[in-house]
PDB file of C-alpha atoms and ligand atoms in Angstrom:
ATOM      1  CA  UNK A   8      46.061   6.903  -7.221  1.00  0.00           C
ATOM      2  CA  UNK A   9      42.897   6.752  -5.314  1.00  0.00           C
ATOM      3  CA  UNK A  10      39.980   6.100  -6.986  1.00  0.00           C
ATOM      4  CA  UNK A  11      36.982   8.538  -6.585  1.00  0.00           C
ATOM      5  CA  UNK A  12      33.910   7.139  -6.797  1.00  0.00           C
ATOM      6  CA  UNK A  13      31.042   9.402  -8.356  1.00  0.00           C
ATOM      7  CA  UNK A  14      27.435   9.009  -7.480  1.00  0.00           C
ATOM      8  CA  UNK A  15      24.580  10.014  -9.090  1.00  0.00           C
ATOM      9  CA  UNK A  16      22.223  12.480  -7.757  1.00  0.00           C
ATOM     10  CA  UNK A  17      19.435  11.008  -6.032  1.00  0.00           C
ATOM     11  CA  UNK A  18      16.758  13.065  -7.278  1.00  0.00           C
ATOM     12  CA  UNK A  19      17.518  11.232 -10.525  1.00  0.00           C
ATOM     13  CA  UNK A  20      16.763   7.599  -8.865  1.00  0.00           C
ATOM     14  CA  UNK A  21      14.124   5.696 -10.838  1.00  0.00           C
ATOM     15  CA  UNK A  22      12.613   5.035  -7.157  1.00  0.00           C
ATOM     16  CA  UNK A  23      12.391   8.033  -5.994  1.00  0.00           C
ATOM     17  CA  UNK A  24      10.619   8.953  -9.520  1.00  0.00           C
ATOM     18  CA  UNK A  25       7.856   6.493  -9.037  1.00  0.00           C
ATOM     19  CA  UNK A  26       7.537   7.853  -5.039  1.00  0.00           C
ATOM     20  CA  UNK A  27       6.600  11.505  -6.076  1.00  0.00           C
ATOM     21  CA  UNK A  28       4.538  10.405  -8.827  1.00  0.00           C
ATOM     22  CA  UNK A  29       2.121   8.067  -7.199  1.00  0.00           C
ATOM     23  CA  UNK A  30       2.317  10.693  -3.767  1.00  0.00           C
ATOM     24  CA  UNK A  31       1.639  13.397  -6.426  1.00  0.00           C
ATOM     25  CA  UNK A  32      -1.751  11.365  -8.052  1.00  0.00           C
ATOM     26  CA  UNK A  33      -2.887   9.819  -5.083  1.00  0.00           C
ATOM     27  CA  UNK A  34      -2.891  13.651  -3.861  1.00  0.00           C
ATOM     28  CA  UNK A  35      -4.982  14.553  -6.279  1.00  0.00           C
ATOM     29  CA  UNK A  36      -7.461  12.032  -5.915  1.00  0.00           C
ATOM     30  CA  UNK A  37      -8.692  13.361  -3.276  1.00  0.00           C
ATOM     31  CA  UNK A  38      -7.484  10.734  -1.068  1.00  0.00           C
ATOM     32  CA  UNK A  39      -4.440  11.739   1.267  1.00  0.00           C
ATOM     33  CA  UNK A  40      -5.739  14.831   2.958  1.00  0.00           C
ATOM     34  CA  UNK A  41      -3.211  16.655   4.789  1.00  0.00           C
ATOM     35  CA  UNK A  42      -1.079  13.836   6.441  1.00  0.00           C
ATOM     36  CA  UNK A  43      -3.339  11.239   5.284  1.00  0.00           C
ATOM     37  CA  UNK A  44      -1.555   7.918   3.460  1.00  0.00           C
ATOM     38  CA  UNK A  45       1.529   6.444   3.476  1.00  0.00           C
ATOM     39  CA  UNK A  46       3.558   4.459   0.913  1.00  0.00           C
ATOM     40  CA  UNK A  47       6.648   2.178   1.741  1.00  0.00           C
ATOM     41  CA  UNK A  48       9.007   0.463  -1.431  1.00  0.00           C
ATOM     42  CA  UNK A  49      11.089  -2.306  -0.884  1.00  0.00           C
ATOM     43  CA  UNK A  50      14.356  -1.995  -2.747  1.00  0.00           C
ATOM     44  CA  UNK A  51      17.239  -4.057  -3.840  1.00  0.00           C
ATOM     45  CA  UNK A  52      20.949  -2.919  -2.879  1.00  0.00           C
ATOM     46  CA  UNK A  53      21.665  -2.930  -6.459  1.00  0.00           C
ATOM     47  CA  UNK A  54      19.359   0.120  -7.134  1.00  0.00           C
ATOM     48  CA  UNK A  55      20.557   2.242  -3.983  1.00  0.00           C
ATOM     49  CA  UNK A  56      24.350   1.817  -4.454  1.00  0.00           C
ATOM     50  CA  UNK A  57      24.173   3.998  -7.223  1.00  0.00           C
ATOM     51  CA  UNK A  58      22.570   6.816  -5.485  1.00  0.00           C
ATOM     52  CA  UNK A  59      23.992   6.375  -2.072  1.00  0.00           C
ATOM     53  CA  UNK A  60      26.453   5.596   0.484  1.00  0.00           C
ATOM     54  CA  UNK A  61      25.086   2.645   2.436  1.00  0.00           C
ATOM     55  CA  UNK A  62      27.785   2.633   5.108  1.00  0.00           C
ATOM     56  CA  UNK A  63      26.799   6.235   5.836  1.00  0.00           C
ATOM     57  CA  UNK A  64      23.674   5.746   8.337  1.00  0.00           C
ATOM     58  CA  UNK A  65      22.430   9.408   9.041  1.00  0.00           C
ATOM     59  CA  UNK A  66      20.718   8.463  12.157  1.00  0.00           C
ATOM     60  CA  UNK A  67      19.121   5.084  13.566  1.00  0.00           C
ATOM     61  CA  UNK A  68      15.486   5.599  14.908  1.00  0.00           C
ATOM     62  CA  UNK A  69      14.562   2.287  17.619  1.00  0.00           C
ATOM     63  CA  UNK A  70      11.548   0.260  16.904  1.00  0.00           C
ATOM     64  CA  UNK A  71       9.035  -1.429  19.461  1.00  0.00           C
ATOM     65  CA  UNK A  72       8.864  -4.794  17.101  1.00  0.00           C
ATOM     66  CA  UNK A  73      10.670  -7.657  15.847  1.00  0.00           C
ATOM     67  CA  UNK A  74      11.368  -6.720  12.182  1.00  0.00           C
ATOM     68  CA  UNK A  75      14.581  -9.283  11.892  1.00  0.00           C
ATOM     69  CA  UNK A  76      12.973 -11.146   8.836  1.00  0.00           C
ATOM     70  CA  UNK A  77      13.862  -7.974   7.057  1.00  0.00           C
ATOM     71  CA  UNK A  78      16.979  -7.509   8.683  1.00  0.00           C
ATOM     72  CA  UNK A  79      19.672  -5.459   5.904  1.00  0.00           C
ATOM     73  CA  UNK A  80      16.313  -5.021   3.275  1.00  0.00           C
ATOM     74  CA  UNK A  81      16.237  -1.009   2.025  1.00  0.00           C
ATOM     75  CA  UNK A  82      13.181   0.716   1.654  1.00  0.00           C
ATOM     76  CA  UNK A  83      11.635   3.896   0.477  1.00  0.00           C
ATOM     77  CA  UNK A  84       9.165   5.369   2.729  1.00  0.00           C
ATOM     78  CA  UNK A  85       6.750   8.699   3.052  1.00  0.00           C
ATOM     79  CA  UNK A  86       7.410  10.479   6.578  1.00  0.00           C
ATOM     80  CA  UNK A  87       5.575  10.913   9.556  1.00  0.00           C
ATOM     81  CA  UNK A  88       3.153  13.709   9.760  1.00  0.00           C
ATOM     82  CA  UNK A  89       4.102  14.825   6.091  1.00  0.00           C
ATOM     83  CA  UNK A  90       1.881  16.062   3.359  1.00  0.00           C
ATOM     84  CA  UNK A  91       1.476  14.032  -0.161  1.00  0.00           C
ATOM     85  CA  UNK A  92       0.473  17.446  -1.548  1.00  0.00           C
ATOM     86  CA  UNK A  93       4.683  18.772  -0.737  1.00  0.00           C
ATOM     87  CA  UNK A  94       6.739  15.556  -1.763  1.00  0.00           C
ATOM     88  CA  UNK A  95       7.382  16.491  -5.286  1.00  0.00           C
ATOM     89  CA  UNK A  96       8.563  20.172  -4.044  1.00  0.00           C
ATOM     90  CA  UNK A  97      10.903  19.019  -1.659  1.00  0.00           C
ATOM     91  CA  UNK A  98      10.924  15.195  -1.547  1.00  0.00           C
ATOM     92  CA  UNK A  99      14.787  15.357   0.639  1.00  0.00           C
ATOM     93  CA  UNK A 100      11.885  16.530   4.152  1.00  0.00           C
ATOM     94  CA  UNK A 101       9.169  14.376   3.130  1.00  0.00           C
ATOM     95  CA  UNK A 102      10.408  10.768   2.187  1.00  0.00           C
ATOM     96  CA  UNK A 103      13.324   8.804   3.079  1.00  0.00           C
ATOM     97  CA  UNK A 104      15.511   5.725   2.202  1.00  0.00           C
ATOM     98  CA  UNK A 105      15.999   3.576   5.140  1.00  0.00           C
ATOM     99  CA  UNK A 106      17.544  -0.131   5.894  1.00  0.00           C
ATOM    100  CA  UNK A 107      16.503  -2.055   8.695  1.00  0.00           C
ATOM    101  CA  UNK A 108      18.875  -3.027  11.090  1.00  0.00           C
ATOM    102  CA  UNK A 109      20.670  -6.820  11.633  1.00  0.00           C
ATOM    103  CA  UNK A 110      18.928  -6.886  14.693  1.00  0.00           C
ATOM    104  CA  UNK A 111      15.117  -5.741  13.388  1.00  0.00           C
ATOM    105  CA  UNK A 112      14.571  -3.520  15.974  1.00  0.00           C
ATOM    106  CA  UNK A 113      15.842  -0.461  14.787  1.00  0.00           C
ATOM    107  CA  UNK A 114      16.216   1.206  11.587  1.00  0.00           C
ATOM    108  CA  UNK A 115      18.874   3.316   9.554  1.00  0.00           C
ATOM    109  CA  UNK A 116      18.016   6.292   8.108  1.00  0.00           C
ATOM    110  CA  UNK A 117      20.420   6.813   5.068  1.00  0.00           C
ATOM    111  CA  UNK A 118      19.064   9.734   3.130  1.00  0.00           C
ATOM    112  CA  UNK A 119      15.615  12.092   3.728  1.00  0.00           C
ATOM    113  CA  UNK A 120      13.515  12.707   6.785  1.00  0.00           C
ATOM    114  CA  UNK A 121      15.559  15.965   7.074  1.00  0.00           C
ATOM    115  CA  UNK A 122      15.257  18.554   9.855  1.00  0.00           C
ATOM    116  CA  UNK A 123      15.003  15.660  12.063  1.00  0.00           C
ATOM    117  CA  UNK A 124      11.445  13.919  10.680  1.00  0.00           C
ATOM    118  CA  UNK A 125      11.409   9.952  10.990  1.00  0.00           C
ATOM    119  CA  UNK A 126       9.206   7.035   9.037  1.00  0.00           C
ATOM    120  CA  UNK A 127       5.506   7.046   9.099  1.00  0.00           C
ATOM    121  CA  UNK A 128       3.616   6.131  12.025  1.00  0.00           C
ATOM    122  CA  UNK A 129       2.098   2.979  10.294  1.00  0.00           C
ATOM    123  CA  UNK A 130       6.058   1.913   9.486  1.00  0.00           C
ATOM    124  CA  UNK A 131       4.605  -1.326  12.237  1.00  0.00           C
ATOM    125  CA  UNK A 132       1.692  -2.164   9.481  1.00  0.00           C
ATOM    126  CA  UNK A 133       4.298  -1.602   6.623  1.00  0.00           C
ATOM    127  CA  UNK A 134       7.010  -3.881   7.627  1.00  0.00           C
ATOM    128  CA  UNK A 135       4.346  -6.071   8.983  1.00  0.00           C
ATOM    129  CA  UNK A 136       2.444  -6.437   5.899  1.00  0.00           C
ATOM    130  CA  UNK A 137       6.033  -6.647   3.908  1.00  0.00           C
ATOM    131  CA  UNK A 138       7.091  -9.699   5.826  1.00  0.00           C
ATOM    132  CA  UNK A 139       3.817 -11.447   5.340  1.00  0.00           C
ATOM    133  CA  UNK A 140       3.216 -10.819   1.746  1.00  0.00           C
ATOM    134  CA  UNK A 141       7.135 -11.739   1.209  1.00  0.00           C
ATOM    135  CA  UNK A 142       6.432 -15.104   2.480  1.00  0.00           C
ATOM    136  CA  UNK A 143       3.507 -16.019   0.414  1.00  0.00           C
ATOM    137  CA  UNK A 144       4.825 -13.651  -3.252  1.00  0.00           C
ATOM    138  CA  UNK A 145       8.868 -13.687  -3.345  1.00  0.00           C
ATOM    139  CA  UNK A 146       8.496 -10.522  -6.184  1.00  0.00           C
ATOM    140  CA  UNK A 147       6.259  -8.595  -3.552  1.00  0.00           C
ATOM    141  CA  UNK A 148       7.133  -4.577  -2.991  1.00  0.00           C
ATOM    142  CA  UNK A 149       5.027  -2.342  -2.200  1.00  0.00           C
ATOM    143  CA  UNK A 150       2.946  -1.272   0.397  1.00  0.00           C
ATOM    144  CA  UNK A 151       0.785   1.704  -0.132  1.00  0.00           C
ATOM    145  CA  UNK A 152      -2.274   3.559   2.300  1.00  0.00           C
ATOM    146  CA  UNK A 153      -4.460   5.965   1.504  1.00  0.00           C
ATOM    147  CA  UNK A 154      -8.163   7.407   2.337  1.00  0.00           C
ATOM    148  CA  UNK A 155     -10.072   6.109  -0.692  1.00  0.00           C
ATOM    149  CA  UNK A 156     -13.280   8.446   0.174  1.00  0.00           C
ATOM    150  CA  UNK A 157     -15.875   5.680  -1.522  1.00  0.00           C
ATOM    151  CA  UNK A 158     -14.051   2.509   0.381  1.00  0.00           C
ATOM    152  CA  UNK A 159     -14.675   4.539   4.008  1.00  0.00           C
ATOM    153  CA  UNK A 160     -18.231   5.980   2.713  1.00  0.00           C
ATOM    154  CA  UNK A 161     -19.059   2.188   2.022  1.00  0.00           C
ATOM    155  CA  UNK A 162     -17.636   0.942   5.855  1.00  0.00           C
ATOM    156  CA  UNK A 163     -20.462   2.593   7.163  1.00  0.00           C
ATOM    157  CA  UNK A 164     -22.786   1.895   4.606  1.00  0.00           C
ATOM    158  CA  UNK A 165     -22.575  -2.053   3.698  1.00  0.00           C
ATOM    159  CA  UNK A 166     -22.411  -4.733   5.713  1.00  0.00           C
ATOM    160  CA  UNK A 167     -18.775  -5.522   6.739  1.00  0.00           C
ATOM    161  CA  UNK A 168     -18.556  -9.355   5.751  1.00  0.00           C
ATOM    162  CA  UNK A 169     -15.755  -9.885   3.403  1.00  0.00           C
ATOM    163  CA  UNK A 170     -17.666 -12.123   1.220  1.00  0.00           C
ATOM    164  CA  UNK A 171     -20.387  -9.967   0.864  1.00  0.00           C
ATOM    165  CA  UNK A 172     -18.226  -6.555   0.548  1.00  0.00           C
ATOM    166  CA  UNK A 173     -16.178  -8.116  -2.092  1.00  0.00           C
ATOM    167  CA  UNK A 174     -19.095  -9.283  -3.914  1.00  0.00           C
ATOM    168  CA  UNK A 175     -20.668  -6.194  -3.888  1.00  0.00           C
ATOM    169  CA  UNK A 176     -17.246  -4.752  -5.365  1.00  0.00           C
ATOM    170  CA  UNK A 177     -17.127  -7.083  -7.794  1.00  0.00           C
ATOM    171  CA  UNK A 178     -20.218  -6.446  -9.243  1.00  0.00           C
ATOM    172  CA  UNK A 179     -19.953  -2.778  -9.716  1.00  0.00           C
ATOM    173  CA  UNK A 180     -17.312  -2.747 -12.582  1.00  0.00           C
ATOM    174  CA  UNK A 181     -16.850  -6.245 -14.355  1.00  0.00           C
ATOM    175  CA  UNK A 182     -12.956  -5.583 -14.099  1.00  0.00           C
ATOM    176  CA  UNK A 183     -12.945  -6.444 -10.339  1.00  0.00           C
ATOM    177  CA  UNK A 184     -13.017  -9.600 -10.417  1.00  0.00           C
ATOM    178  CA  UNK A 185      -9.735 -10.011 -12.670  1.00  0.00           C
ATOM    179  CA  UNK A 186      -8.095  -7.781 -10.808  1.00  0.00           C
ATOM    180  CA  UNK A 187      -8.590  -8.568  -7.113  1.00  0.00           C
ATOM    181  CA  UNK A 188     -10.101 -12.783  -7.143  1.00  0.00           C
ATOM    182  CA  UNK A 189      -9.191 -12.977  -3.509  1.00  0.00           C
ATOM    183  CA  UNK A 190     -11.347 -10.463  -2.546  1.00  0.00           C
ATOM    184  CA  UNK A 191     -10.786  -7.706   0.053  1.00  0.00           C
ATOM    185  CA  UNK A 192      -9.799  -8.016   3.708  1.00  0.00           C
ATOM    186  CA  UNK A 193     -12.066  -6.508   6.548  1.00  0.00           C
ATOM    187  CA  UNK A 194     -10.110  -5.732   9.859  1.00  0.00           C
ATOM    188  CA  UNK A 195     -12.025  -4.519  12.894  1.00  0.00           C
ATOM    189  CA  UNK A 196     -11.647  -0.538  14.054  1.00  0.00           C
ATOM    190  CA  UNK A 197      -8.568  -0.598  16.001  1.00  0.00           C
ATOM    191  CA  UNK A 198      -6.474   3.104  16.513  1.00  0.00           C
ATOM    192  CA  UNK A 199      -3.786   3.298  13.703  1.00  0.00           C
ATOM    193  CA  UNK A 200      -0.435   3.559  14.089  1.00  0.00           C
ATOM    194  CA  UNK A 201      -0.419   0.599  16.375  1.00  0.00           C
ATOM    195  CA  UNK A 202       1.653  -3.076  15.979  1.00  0.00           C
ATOM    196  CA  UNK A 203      -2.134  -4.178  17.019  1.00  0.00           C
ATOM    197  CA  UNK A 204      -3.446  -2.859  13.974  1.00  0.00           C
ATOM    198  CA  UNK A 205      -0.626  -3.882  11.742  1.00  0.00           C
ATOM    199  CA  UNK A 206      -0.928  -7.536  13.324  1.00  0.00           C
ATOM    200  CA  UNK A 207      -4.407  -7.588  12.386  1.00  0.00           C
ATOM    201  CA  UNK A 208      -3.562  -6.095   8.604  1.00  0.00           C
ATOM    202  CA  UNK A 209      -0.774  -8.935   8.550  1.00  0.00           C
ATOM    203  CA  UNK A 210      -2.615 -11.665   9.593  1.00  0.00           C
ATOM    204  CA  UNK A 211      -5.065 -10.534   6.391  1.00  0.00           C
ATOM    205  CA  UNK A 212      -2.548  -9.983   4.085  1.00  0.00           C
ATOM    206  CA  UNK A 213      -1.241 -13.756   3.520  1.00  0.00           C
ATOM    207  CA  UNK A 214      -4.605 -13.852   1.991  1.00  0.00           C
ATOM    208  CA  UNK A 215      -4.810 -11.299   0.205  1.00  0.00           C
ATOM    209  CA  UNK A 216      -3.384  -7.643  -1.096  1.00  0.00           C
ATOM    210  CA  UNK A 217      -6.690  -5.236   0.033  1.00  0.00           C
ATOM    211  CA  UNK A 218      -7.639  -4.162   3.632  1.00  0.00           C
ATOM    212  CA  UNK A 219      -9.980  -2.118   4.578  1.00  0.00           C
ATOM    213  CA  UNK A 220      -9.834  -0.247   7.253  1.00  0.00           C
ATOM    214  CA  UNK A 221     -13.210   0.700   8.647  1.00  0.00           C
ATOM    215  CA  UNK A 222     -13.965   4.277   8.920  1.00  0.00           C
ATOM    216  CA  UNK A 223     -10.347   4.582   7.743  1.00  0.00           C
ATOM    217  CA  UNK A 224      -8.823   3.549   4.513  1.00  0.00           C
ATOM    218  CA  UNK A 225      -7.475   1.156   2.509  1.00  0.00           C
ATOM    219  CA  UNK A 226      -4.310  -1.077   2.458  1.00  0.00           C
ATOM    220  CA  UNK A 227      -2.840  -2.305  -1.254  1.00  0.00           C
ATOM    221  CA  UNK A 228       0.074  -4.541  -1.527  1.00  0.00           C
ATOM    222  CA  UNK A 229       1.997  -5.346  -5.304  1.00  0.00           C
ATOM    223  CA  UNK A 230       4.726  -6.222  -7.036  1.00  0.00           C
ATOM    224  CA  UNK A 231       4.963  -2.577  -8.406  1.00  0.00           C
ATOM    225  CA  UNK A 232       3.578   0.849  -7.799  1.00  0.00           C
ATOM    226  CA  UNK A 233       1.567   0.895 -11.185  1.00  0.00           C
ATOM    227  CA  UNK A 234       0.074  -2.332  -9.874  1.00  0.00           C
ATOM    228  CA  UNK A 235       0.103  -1.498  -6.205  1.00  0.00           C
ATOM    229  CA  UNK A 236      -1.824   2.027  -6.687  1.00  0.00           C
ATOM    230  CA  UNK A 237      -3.718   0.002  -9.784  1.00  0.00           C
ATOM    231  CA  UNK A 238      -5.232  -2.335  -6.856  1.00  0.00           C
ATOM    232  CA  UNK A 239      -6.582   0.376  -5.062  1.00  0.00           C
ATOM    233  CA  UNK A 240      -7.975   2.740  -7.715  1.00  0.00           C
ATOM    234  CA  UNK A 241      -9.826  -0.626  -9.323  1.00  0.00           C
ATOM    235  CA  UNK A 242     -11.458  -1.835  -6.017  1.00  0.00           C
ATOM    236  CA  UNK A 243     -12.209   2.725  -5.532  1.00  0.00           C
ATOM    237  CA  UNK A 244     -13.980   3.194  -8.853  1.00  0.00           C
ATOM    238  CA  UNK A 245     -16.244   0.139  -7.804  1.00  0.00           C
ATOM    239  CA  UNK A 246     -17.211   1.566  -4.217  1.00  0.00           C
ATOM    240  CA  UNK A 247     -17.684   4.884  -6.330  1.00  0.00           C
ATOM    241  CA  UNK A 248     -20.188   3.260  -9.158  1.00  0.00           C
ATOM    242  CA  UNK A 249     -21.836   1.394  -5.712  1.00  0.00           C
ATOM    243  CA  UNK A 250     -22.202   5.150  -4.373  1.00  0.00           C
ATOM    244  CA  UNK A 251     -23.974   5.997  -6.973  1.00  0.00           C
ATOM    245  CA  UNK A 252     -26.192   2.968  -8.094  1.00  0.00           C
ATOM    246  CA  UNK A 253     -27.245   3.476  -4.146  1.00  0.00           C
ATOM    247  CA  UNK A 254     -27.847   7.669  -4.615  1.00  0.00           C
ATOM    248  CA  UNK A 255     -29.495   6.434  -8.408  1.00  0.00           C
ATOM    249  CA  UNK A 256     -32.271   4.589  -6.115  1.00  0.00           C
ATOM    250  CA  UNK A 257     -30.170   1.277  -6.062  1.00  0.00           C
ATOM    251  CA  UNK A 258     -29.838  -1.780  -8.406  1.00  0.00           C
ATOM    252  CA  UNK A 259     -31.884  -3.165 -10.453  1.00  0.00           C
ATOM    253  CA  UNK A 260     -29.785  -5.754 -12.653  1.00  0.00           C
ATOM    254  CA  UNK A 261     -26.250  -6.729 -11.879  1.00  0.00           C
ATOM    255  CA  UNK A 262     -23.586  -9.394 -12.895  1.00  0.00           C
ATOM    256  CA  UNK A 263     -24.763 -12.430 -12.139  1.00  0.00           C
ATOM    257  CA  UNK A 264     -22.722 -15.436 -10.764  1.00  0.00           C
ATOM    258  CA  UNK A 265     -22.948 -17.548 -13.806  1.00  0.00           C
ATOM    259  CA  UNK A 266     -21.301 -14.465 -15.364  1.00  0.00           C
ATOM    260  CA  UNK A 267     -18.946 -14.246 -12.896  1.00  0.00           C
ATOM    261  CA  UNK A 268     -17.941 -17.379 -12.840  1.00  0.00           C
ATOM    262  CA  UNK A 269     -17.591 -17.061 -16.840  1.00  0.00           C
ATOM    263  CA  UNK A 270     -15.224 -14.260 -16.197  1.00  0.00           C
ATOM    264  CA  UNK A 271     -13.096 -15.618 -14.282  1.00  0.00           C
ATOM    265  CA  UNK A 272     -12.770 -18.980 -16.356  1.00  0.00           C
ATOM    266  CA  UNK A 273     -12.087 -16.611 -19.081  1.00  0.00           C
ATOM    267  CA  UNK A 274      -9.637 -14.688 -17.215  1.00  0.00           C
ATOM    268  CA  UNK A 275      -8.156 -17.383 -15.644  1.00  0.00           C
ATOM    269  CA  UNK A 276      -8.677 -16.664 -12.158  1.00  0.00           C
ATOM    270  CA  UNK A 277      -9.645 -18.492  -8.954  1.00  0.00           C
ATOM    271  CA  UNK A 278     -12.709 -16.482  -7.149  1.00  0.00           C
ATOM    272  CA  UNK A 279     -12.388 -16.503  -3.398  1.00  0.00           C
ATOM    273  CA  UNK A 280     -14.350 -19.571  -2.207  1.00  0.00           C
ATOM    274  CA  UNK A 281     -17.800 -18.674  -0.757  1.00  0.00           C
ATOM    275  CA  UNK A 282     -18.981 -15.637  -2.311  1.00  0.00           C
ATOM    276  CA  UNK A 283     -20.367 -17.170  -5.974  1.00  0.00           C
ATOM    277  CA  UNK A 284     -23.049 -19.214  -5.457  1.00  0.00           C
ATOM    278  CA  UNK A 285     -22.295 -21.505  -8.732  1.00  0.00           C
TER     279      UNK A 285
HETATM  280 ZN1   ZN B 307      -4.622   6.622   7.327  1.00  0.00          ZN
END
């Protein structure tokens, strides 16, 4: 007799759970407007299998970069031109689970993107930023975008050193430093969707798990979502307090670097060489 294997329904996946939450309250944030943001999960086989099929590729959309250091790795990913505001209504049309192909240059679409949608445009910056934070944090996940509205207000507004943008974010709200020591990454304007700008993000990321993008948004990497969308909302609520010590006529005490330094010793944290003047 011929066993039949029963699968539970997708919409029931732990994954795809965490997915339409953090779309749903990054949404309301205020910071993925329309189309704006995208979010890509790395998952293990073991947490799929359950859910789906993997020998039952839906479709197989090319790619126009090497991606073979992922080759067989499943992800969850928000779709191109999509709206964070619609995932949790109908997540099948706006998200997907994909694996990328033995070759890297390709990848398999094994449930979502229906009525024909596809990855998001930044899927080069995604899997770019995967395979670098990978080789430098072997429980890395999660790559996550979105238009923090204080982060882009500040690229046009402070000077875009990474030294002195992180310091300036560190001294807004004392949690900072704890939470991001290595500071924030500062990429150049360069049109998104690109493998230019995802090199660029890349190259940051073995340093660190923020980007900005000037006159853009911001790039997070984690080990989780909580984490992940943690980073960004920490290193957000300090551009917004710098928004409005500036509007409040602009400081007039702050943390200093002996108390900085204090916090980190406390906290046990390394500060990014070059910013505390100790
Ligand atoms: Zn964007």
């Amino acid at each position: 007799m011929a066993m039949i294997l029963t699968r539970n329904s997708i919409e029931t996946a732990p994954f795809l759970q965490e997915m339409i939450e953090t779309t749903t309250n990054l949404y309301r944030h205020g910071w993925d407007e329309r189309n704006g943001g995208n979010i890509s999960y790395l998952l293990n086989q073991y947490e799929v299998i359950p859910y789906l099929d993997v020998t039952k590729v839906i479709r197989t959309i090319p790619m126009n970069f090497d991606a073979s250091a992922l080759a067989g790795k499943y992800f969850i990913v928000t779709g191109s031109g999509k709206y964070f505001k619609n995932v949790k209504q109908d997540p099948a049309s706006n998200l997907g689970v994909i694996r990328i192909s033995e070759d890297g240059r390709s990848y398999e679409i094994l449930w979502g993107f229906e009525n024909g949608g596809v990855a998001t445009s930044e899927l080069p910056t995604h899997l770019m930023n995967h395979m670098t934070r990978l080789s430098v944090d072997k429980n890395h996940r999660v790559i996550m975008h979105c238009h923090a509205t204080n982060l882009i207000a500040m690229s046009f507004t402070h000077i875009l050193k990474e030294e002195e943008f992180t310091k300036t974010l560190w001294e807004m709200c004392t949690e900072c430093l704890v939470v991001f020591p290595e500071g924030v990454g500062i990429i150049p304007w360069i049109v998104p969707g690109t493998n230019e700008i995802g090199e660029a993000t890349a190259e940051k990321m073995e340093h660190v798990r923020l980007v900005l993008w000037p006159h853009h948004g911001i790039f997070g990497a984690g080990n989780t979502m909580d984490e992940t969308f943690g980073l960004i909302e920490t290193a957000e609520k300090a551009a917004e307090v710098y928004t409005i010590v500036c509007a409040q006529g602009g400081k007039k005490q702050t943390i200093s670097d002996e108390q900085l330094q204090a916090l980190a010793e406390a906290f046990k944290v390394v500060p990014r060489p070059g910013i505390l003047n100790i």
